[in-house]
Amino acid sequence: EVQLVQSGAEVKKPGESLKISCKGSGDTSTNYWIAWVRQMPGKGLEWMGIIYPGDSDTRYSPSLQGQVTISADKSIRTAYLQWTSLRASDTSMYYCAMTRNVGSGWPFEYWGQGTLVTVSS
Amino acid sequence: QSVLTQPPSASGTPGQRVTISCSGRSSNIGTNTVNWYQQLPGTAPKLLIYSHNQRPSGVPDRFSGSRSGTSASLAISGLQSEDEATYHCAAWDDSLKGWVFGGGTMLTVV
C-alpha cells in the first residue's frame, strides 16, 4: 500500500520563504500524480495544484497560480510545495494526496498526514 | 466560498440513516463523477466513496453514494458513534480544469 509522509509543522514570519515536502513509499511502482490540498482553519478542502513526478508536468488552480510553486524529485519520490514570500493568509493545514490521473473519475486515493503552516509576526 | 455546496452540519442517533447533500453545476457534478472523503477529528481525509457509489476496500457497505443531475448525496445507514466526522464531496470541474470541493459537513452522532 502507498504511504505519503509529509514534513513537519512550520512557524514562519510574513515575507519568509518555505518549502514543504511529501515523500511517497510502498507500492509506488504504478504511475501517479501528487496533488496539494489546503484546509484553512475551520474551512473546507481546496485543491491547489498537481504534479506528475515522472516528467514534472504541473497544473495549478487558477485562483492560486503564481502564489506557490509545486515541484518534484522523482529519484526520491518526493513532491514539494514552495512559497517565496509567505503571508498571514497562508496559515493553513496542507495535505498532499495521490491520484492516478488528472480529470474526471480519478479520486485522491491516498493522503499524507498533513503539514501545519503558521505564518505570524 | 466553496464551489460545491454542502450543509455545514448534520446529526443522527445510533442506528439511524442520515443523508448529506452536495450541490454543484453542470461543469462539475452534472458531468463528472463525485467522490466523498471522510475526515475524522484531527486526521487527514480518507477516500470513502468514488465514482458516485463505489467503495474502496475496507469501507463498510453502510456508506453509499448517488447522483441526480447536478446534485449528489452520501447516505449512512445504521449510524455508529465512530461515524462522527466531517464529510467532503468533490468532483472534477471542466470549466476550472481542476478538482472542486464542498465546504464539508460535520456529522454528529447524538
PDB file of C-alpha atoms in Angstrom:
ATOM      1  CA  GLU A   1       0.000   0.000   0.000  1.00  0.00           C
ATOM      2  CA  VAL A   2       1.102   3.540  -0.722  1.00  0.00           C
ATOM      3  CA  GLN A   3       2.076   5.863   2.106  1.00  0.00           C
ATOM      4  CA  LEU A   4       2.641   9.597   1.839  1.00  0.00           C
ATOM      5  CA  VAL A   5       4.748  11.138   4.608  1.00  0.00           C
ATOM      6  CA  GLN A   6       4.874  14.911   4.894  1.00  0.00           C
ATOM      7  CA  SER A   7       7.418  17.175   6.542  1.00  0.00           C
ATOM      8  CA  GLY A   8       6.760  18.617   9.980  1.00  0.00           C
ATOM      9  CA  ALA A   9       4.889  21.692  11.163  1.00  0.00           C
ATOM     10  CA  GLU A  10       6.375  25.097  10.396  1.00  0.00           C
ATOM     11  CA  VAL A  11       6.111  28.500  12.072  1.00  0.00           C
ATOM     12  CA  LYS A  12       7.223  31.388   9.878  1.00  0.00           C
ATOM     13  CA  LYS A  13       7.082  35.178   9.716  1.00  0.00           C
ATOM     14  CA  PRO A  14       5.408  37.122   6.907  1.00  0.00           C
ATOM     15  CA  GLY A  15       7.767  37.582   3.980  1.00  0.00           C
ATOM     16  CA  GLU A  16       9.805  34.448   4.707  1.00  0.00           C
ATOM     17  CA  SER A  17      10.170  31.595   2.235  1.00  0.00           C
ATOM     18  CA  LEU A  18       9.193  27.969   2.819  1.00  0.00           C
ATOM     19  CA  LYS A  19       9.338  24.583   1.102  1.00  0.00           C
ATOM     20  CA  ILE A  20       7.384  21.613   2.476  1.00  0.00           C
ATOM     21  CA  SER A  21       7.667  18.049   1.244  1.00  0.00           C
ATOM     22  CA  CYS A  22       5.680  14.878   0.660  1.00  0.00           C
ATOM     23  CA  LYS A  23       7.525  11.570   0.264  1.00  0.00           C
ATOM     24  CA  GLY A  24       5.900   8.502  -1.221  1.00  0.00           C
ATOM     25  CA  SER A  25       6.700   4.957  -0.119  1.00  0.00           C
ATOM     26  CA  GLY A  26       5.303   1.490  -0.571  1.00  0.00           C
ATOM     27  CA  ASP A  27       3.779   0.394  -3.859  1.00  0.00           C
ATOM     28  CA  THR A  28       4.507   3.480  -5.911  1.00  0.00           C
ATOM     29  CA  SER A  29       5.591   1.488  -8.940  1.00  0.00           C
ATOM     30  CA  THR A  30       2.447   2.466 -10.837  1.00  0.00           C
ATOM     31  CA  ASN A  31       2.194   5.903 -12.397  1.00  0.00           C
ATOM     32  CA  TYR A  32       0.694   8.501 -10.108  1.00  0.00           C
ATOM     33  CA  TRP A  33       0.163  12.231  -9.680  1.00  0.00           C
ATOM     34  CA  ILE A  34       0.674  14.110  -6.409  1.00  0.00           C
ATOM     35  CA  ALA A  35      -1.717  16.942  -5.547  1.00  0.00           C
ATOM     36  CA  TRP A  36      -1.583  19.588  -2.846  1.00  0.00           C
ATOM     37  CA  VAL A  37      -4.790  20.415  -0.972  1.00  0.00           C
ATOM     38  CA  ARG A  38      -5.114  23.091   1.674  1.00  0.00           C
ATOM     39  CA  GLN A  39      -7.534  23.363   4.560  1.00  0.00           C
ATOM     40  CA  MET A  40      -7.644  26.769   6.169  1.00  0.00           C
ATOM     41  CA  PRO A  41      -8.680  26.899   9.831  1.00  0.00           C
ATOM     42  CA  GLY A  42     -12.297  25.817  10.184  1.00  0.00           C
ATOM     43  CA  LYS A  43     -12.793  25.615   6.415  1.00  0.00           C
ATOM     44  CA  GLY A  44     -13.231  23.012   3.706  1.00  0.00           C
ATOM     45  CA  LEU A  45     -10.677  21.485   1.377  1.00  0.00           C
ATOM     46  CA  GLU A  46      -9.242  23.410  -1.584  1.00  0.00           C
ATOM     47  CA  TRP A  47      -7.246  21.892  -4.452  1.00  0.00           C
ATOM     48  CA  MET A  48      -4.077  23.912  -5.098  1.00  0.00           C
ATOM     49  CA  GLY A  49      -2.319  22.069  -7.879  1.00  0.00           C
ATOM     50  CA  ILE A  50      -0.848  18.776  -9.024  1.00  0.00           C
ATOM     51  CA  ILE A  51       2.373  17.343 -10.429  1.00  0.00           C
ATOM     52  CA  TYR A  52       3.369  14.167 -12.244  1.00  0.00           C
ATOM     53  CA  PRO A  53       6.792  13.314 -10.775  1.00  0.00           C
ATOM     54  CA  GLY A  54       7.691  11.248 -13.829  1.00  0.00           C
ATOM     55  CA  ASP A  55       8.069  14.300 -16.081  1.00  0.00           C
ATOM     56  CA  SER A  56       7.202  17.223 -13.726  1.00  0.00           C
ATOM     57  CA  ASP A  57       4.032  18.069 -15.682  1.00  0.00           C
ATOM     58  CA  THR A  58       2.374  20.575 -13.318  1.00  0.00           C
ATOM     59  CA  ARG A  59      -1.102  22.109 -13.196  1.00  0.00           C
ATOM     60  CA  TYR A  60      -2.287  24.850 -10.846  1.00  0.00           C
ATOM     61  CA  SER A  61      -5.644  26.001  -9.573  1.00  0.00           C
ATOM     62  CA  PRO A  62      -6.443  29.269 -11.409  1.00  0.00           C
ATOM     63  CA  SER A  63      -7.032  31.000  -8.059  1.00  0.00           C
ATOM     64  CA  LEU A  64      -3.570  30.091  -6.750  1.00  0.00           C
ATOM     65  CA  GLN A  65      -1.453  30.322  -9.880  1.00  0.00           C
ATOM     66  CA  GLY A  66       1.663  32.366  -9.179  1.00  0.00           C
ATOM     67  CA  GLN A  67       1.309  32.239  -5.407  1.00  0.00           C
ATOM     68  CA  VAL A  68       3.015  28.881  -4.916  1.00  0.00           C
ATOM     69  CA  THR A  69       5.366  26.579  -6.802  1.00  0.00           C
ATOM     70  CA  ILE A  70       4.939  22.813  -6.985  1.00  0.00           C
ATOM     71  CA  SER A  71       7.941  20.655  -7.857  1.00  0.00           C
ATOM     72  CA  ALA A  72       9.118  17.072  -7.525  1.00  0.00           C
ATOM     73  CA  ASP A  73      12.218  14.886  -7.418  1.00  0.00           C
ATOM     74  CA  LYS A  74      11.245  11.506  -8.856  1.00  0.00           C
ATOM     75  CA  SER A  75      14.540   9.906  -7.809  1.00  0.00           C
ATOM     76  CA  ILE A  76      13.486  10.210  -4.174  1.00  0.00           C
ATOM     77  CA  ARG A  77       9.705  10.005  -4.806  1.00  0.00           C
ATOM     78  CA  THR A  78       9.172  13.415  -3.218  1.00  0.00           C
ATOM     79  CA  ALA A  79       6.921  16.325  -4.139  1.00  0.00           C
ATOM     80  CA  TYR A  80       7.291  19.863  -2.834  1.00  0.00           C
ATOM     81  CA  LEU A  81       5.154  22.941  -2.219  1.00  0.00           C
ATOM     82  CA  GLN A  82       7.044  26.213  -2.051  1.00  0.00           C
ATOM     83  CA  TRP A  83       6.427  29.863  -1.198  1.00  0.00           C
ATOM     84  CA  THR A  84       8.863  32.720  -1.808  1.00  0.00           C
ATOM     85  CA  SER A  85       7.104  35.258   0.424  1.00  0.00           C
ATOM     86  CA  LEU A  86       4.602  33.971   2.961  1.00  0.00           C
ATOM     87  CA  ARG A  87       1.560  35.928   4.096  1.00  0.00           C
ATOM     88  CA  ALA A  88      -0.562  35.519   7.205  1.00  0.00           C
ATOM     89  CA  SER A  89      -3.351  34.239   4.951  1.00  0.00           C
ATOM     90  CA  ASP A  90      -1.152  31.219   4.060  1.00  0.00           C
ATOM     91  CA  THR A  91      -1.729  29.887   7.576  1.00  0.00           C
ATOM     92  CA  SER A  92      -3.337  26.527   6.931  1.00  0.00           C
ATOM     93  CA  MET A  93      -3.030  22.764   7.033  1.00  0.00           C
ATOM     94  CA  TYR A  94      -1.568  21.452   3.785  1.00  0.00           C
ATOM     95  CA  TYR A  95      -2.156  17.896   2.586  1.00  0.00           C
ATOM     96  CA  CYS A  96      -0.589  16.001  -0.277  1.00  0.00           C
ATOM     97  CA  ALA A  97      -2.718  13.354  -1.956  1.00  0.00           C
ATOM     98  CA  MET A  98      -2.180  10.781  -4.676  1.00  0.00           C
ATOM     99  CA  THR A  99      -4.309  10.186  -7.740  1.00  0.00           C
ATOM    100  CA  ARG A 100      -3.672   8.001 -10.763  1.00  0.00           C
ATOM    101  CA  ASN A 101      -4.615  10.602 -13.347  1.00  0.00           C
ATOM    102  CA  VAL A 102      -5.870  14.144 -13.915  1.00  0.00           C
ATOM    103  CA  GLY A 103      -9.511  14.660 -14.713  1.00  0.00           C
ATOM    104  CA  SER A 104     -12.877  13.160 -14.042  1.00  0.00           C
ATOM    105  CA  GLY A 105     -13.091   9.764 -12.463  1.00  0.00           C
ATOM    106  CA  TRP A 106      -9.825   9.903 -10.584  1.00  0.00           C
ATOM    107  CA  PRO A 107     -10.170  10.298  -6.821  1.00  0.00           C
ATOM    108  CA  PHE A 108      -7.446  11.088  -4.314  1.00  0.00           C
ATOM    109  CA  GLU A 109      -6.769   7.525  -3.132  1.00  0.00           C
ATOM    110  CA  TYR A 110      -4.090   8.200  -0.537  1.00  0.00           C
ATOM    111  CA  TRP A 111      -3.365  11.205   1.649  1.00  0.00           C
ATOM    112  CA  GLY A 112      -0.413  12.442   3.650  1.00  0.00           C
ATOM    113  CA  GLN A 113      -0.824  13.214   7.343  1.00  0.00           C
ATOM    114  CA  GLY A 114      -0.761  16.980   6.737  1.00  0.00           C
ATOM    115  CA  THR A 115       1.704  19.802   7.400  1.00  0.00           C
ATOM    116  CA  LEU A 116       0.524  22.718   9.532  1.00  0.00           C
ATOM    117  CA  VAL A 117       1.973  26.043   8.387  1.00  0.00           C
ATOM    118  CA  THR A 118       1.561  29.017  10.697  1.00  0.00           C
ATOM    119  CA  VAL A 119       2.545  32.483   9.488  1.00  0.00           C
ATOM    120  CA  SER A 120       2.622  35.116  12.192  1.00  0.00           C
ATOM    121  CA  SER A 121       4.696  38.120  13.099  1.00  0.00           C
TER     122      SER A 121
ATOM    123  CA  GLN B   1     -16.681  30.091  -0.571  1.00  0.00           C
ATOM    124  CA  SER B   2     -16.589  26.519  -1.847  1.00  0.00           C
ATOM    125  CA  VAL B   3     -17.647  25.661  -5.404  1.00  0.00           C
ATOM    126  CA  LEU B   4     -19.796  22.731  -4.235  1.00  0.00           C
ATOM    127  CA  THR B   5     -22.449  23.382  -1.598  1.00  0.00           C
ATOM    128  CA  GLN B   6     -22.924  21.165   1.446  1.00  0.00           C
ATOM    129  CA  PRO B   7     -24.864  21.752   4.659  1.00  0.00           C
ATOM    130  CA  PRO B   8     -22.381  22.704   7.398  1.00  0.00           C
ATOM    131  CA  SER B   9     -23.768  20.189   9.876  1.00  0.00           C
ATOM    132  CA  ALA B  10     -25.910  17.075  10.213  1.00  0.00           C
ATOM    133  CA  SER B  11     -26.831  14.823  13.090  1.00  0.00           C
ATOM    134  CA  GLY B  12     -28.420  11.479  13.850  1.00  0.00           C
ATOM    135  CA  THR B  13     -28.857   8.893  16.550  1.00  0.00           C
ATOM    136  CA  PRO B  14     -27.185   5.468  16.616  1.00  0.00           C
ATOM    137  CA  GLY B  15     -28.815   3.089  14.148  1.00  0.00           C
ATOM    138  CA  GLN B  16     -30.463   5.881  12.185  1.00  0.00           C
ATOM    139  CA  ARG B  17     -29.987   6.629   8.467  1.00  0.00           C
ATOM    140  CA  VAL B  18     -28.676  10.060   7.528  1.00  0.00           C
ATOM    141  CA  THR B  19     -28.037  11.697   4.192  1.00  0.00           C
ATOM    142  CA  ILE B  20     -25.684  14.524   3.295  1.00  0.00           C
ATOM    143  CA  SER B  21     -26.255  16.553   0.155  1.00  0.00           C
ATOM    144  CA  CYS B  22     -23.790  18.148  -2.240  1.00  0.00           C
ATOM    145  CA  SER B  23     -24.937  20.622  -4.871  1.00  0.00           C
ATOM    146  CA  GLY B  24     -22.933  21.734  -7.879  1.00  0.00           C
ATOM    147  CA  ARG B  25     -23.388  22.679 -11.512  1.00  0.00           C
ATOM    148  CA  SER B  26     -23.225  21.173 -14.969  1.00  0.00           C
ATOM    149  CA  SER B  27     -19.465  21.697 -15.281  1.00  0.00           C
ATOM    150  CA  ASN B  28     -18.712  19.545 -12.231  1.00  0.00           C
ATOM    151  CA  ILE B  29     -21.290  17.181 -10.704  1.00  0.00           C
ATOM    152  CA  GLY B  30     -23.539  17.354 -13.763  1.00  0.00           C
ATOM    153  CA  THR B  31     -20.807  15.924 -15.992  1.00  0.00           C
ATOM    154  CA  ASN B  32     -18.188  14.256 -13.834  1.00  0.00           C
ATOM    155  CA  THR B  33     -18.022  11.621 -11.146  1.00  0.00           C
ATOM    156  CA  VAL B  34     -18.404  12.541  -7.484  1.00  0.00           C
ATOM    157  CA  ASN B  35     -16.115  11.380  -4.700  1.00  0.00           C
ATOM    158  CA  TRP B  36     -16.640  11.575  -0.966  1.00  0.00           C
ATOM    159  CA  TYR B  37     -13.993  11.830   1.738  1.00  0.00           C
ATOM    160  CA  GLN B  38     -14.298  11.182   5.454  1.00  0.00           C
ATOM    161  CA  GLN B  39     -12.190  13.270   7.825  1.00  0.00           C
ATOM    162  CA  LEU B  40     -12.154  12.034  11.425  1.00  0.00           C
ATOM    163  CA  PRO B  41     -11.334  14.708  14.019  1.00  0.00           C
ATOM    164  CA  GLY B  42      -7.681  15.733  13.894  1.00  0.00           C
ATOM    165  CA  THR B  43      -6.809  13.453  10.978  1.00  0.00           C
ATOM    166  CA  ALA B  44      -6.301  13.643   7.230  1.00  0.00           C
ATOM    167  CA  PRO B  45      -9.172  12.997   4.820  1.00  0.00           C
ATOM    168  CA  LYS B  46      -9.726   9.432   3.643  1.00  0.00           C
ATOM    169  CA  LEU B  47     -11.405   8.282   0.424  1.00  0.00           C
ATOM    170  CA  LEU B  48     -14.876   6.965   1.294  1.00  0.00           C
ATOM    171  CA  ILE B  49     -16.814   6.798  -1.996  1.00  0.00           C
ATOM    172  CA  TYR B  50     -15.580   7.216  -5.577  1.00  0.00           C
ATOM    173  CA  SER B  51     -17.302   7.305  -8.956  1.00  0.00           C
ATOM    174  CA  HIS B  52     -20.595   8.285  -7.310  1.00  0.00           C
ATOM    175  CA  ASN B  53     -21.208   4.985  -5.482  1.00  0.00           C
ATOM    176  CA  GLN B  54     -18.099   2.781  -5.361  1.00  0.00           C
ATOM    177  CA  ARG B  55     -16.455   1.911  -2.054  1.00  0.00           C
ATOM    178  CA  PRO B  56     -12.717   1.325  -1.636  1.00  0.00           C
ATOM    179  CA  SER B  57     -11.732  -1.895   0.051  1.00  0.00           C
ATOM    180  CA  GLY B  58     -12.442  -1.744   3.774  1.00  0.00           C
ATOM    181  CA  VAL B  59     -15.272   0.806   3.655  1.00  0.00           C
ATOM    182  CA  PRO B  60     -18.459  -0.707   5.132  1.00  0.00           C
ATOM    183  CA  ASP B  61     -21.500  -1.049   2.887  1.00  0.00           C
ATOM    184  CA  ARG B  62     -23.381   1.184   5.333  1.00  0.00           C
ATOM    185  CA  PHE B  63     -21.954   4.015   3.243  1.00  0.00           C
ATOM    186  CA  SER B  64     -23.466   4.681  -0.176  1.00  0.00           C
ATOM    187  CA  GLY B  65     -23.462   7.470  -2.714  1.00  0.00           C
ATOM    188  CA  SER B  66     -25.719   8.637  -5.501  1.00  0.00           C
ATOM    189  CA  ARG B  67     -26.035  11.419  -8.054  1.00  0.00           C
ATOM    190  CA  SER B  68     -29.011  13.064  -9.709  1.00  0.00           C
ATOM    191  CA  GLY B  69     -28.481  15.887 -12.149  1.00  0.00           C
ATOM    192  CA  THR B  70     -26.166  18.455 -10.577  1.00  0.00           C
ATOM    193  CA  SER B  71     -26.530  17.126  -7.025  1.00  0.00           C
ATOM    194  CA  ALA B  72     -25.082  14.191  -5.158  1.00  0.00           C
ATOM    195  CA  SER B  73     -25.825  12.540  -1.832  1.00  0.00           C
ATOM    196  CA  LEU B  74     -23.989  10.446   0.711  1.00  0.00           C
ATOM    197  CA  ALA B  75     -26.116   8.099   2.791  1.00  0.00           C
ATOM    198  CA  ILE B  76     -25.017   6.441   6.005  1.00  0.00           C
ATOM    199  CA  SER B  77     -27.244   3.701   7.382  1.00  0.00           C
ATOM    200  CA  GLY B  78     -27.004   2.060  10.780  1.00  0.00           C
ATOM    201  CA  LEU B  79     -25.255   5.152  12.144  1.00  0.00           C
ATOM    202  CA  GLN B  80     -22.459   4.443  14.627  1.00  0.00           C
ATOM    203  CA  SER B  81     -20.581   6.714  17.018  1.00  0.00           C
ATOM    204  CA  GLU B  82     -17.371   6.195  15.042  1.00  0.00           C
ATOM    205  CA  ASP B  83     -19.057   7.833  12.040  1.00  0.00           C
ATOM    206  CA  GLU B  84     -18.676  11.217  13.748  1.00  0.00           C
ATOM    207  CA  ALA B  85     -16.547  13.078  11.233  1.00  0.00           C
ATOM    208  CA  THR B  86     -16.580  15.765   8.591  1.00  0.00           C
ATOM    209  CA  TYR B  87     -17.633  14.574   5.141  1.00  0.00           C
ATOM    210  CA  HIS B  88     -16.399  16.325   1.998  1.00  0.00           C
ATOM    211  CA  CYS B  89     -17.733  15.924  -1.542  1.00  0.00           C
ATOM    212  CA  ALA B  90     -15.506  16.559  -4.559  1.00  0.00           C
ATOM    213  CA  ALA B  91     -15.627  16.454  -8.339  1.00  0.00           C
ATOM    214  CA  TRP B  92     -13.570  17.468 -11.361  1.00  0.00           C
ATOM    215  CA  ASP B  93     -14.690  20.782 -12.857  1.00  0.00           C
ATOM    216  CA  ASP B  94     -14.398  21.098 -16.645  1.00  0.00           C
ATOM    217  CA  SER B  95     -14.500  24.928 -16.574  1.00  0.00           C
ATOM    218  CA  LEU B  96     -11.866  25.364 -13.856  1.00  0.00           C
ATOM    219  CA  LYS B  97      -9.867  22.365 -15.087  1.00  0.00           C
ATOM    220  CA  GLY B  98      -9.310  21.183 -11.560  1.00  0.00           C
ATOM    221  CA  TRP B  99     -10.929  19.452  -8.621  1.00  0.00           C
ATOM    222  CA  VAL B 100     -13.507  21.322  -6.574  1.00  0.00           C
ATOM    223  CA  PHE B 101     -14.717  20.501  -3.081  1.00  0.00           C
ATOM    224  CA  GLY B 102     -17.692  21.227  -0.902  1.00  0.00           C
ATOM    225  CA  GLY B 103     -17.268  23.090   2.371  1.00  0.00           C
ATOM    226  CA  GLY B 104     -17.650  19.899   4.375  1.00  0.00           C
ATOM    227  CA  THR B 105     -20.484  18.611   6.577  1.00  0.00           C
ATOM    228  CA  MET B 106     -19.753  17.866  10.224  1.00  0.00           C
ATOM    229  CA  LEU B 107     -21.774  14.841  11.302  1.00  0.00           C
ATOM    230  CA  THR B 108     -22.639  14.453  14.970  1.00  0.00           C
ATOM    231  CA  VAL B 109     -23.962  11.194  16.413  1.00  0.00           C
ATOM    232  CA  VAL B 110     -26.093  12.200  19.396  1.00  0.00           C
TER     233      VAL B 110
END
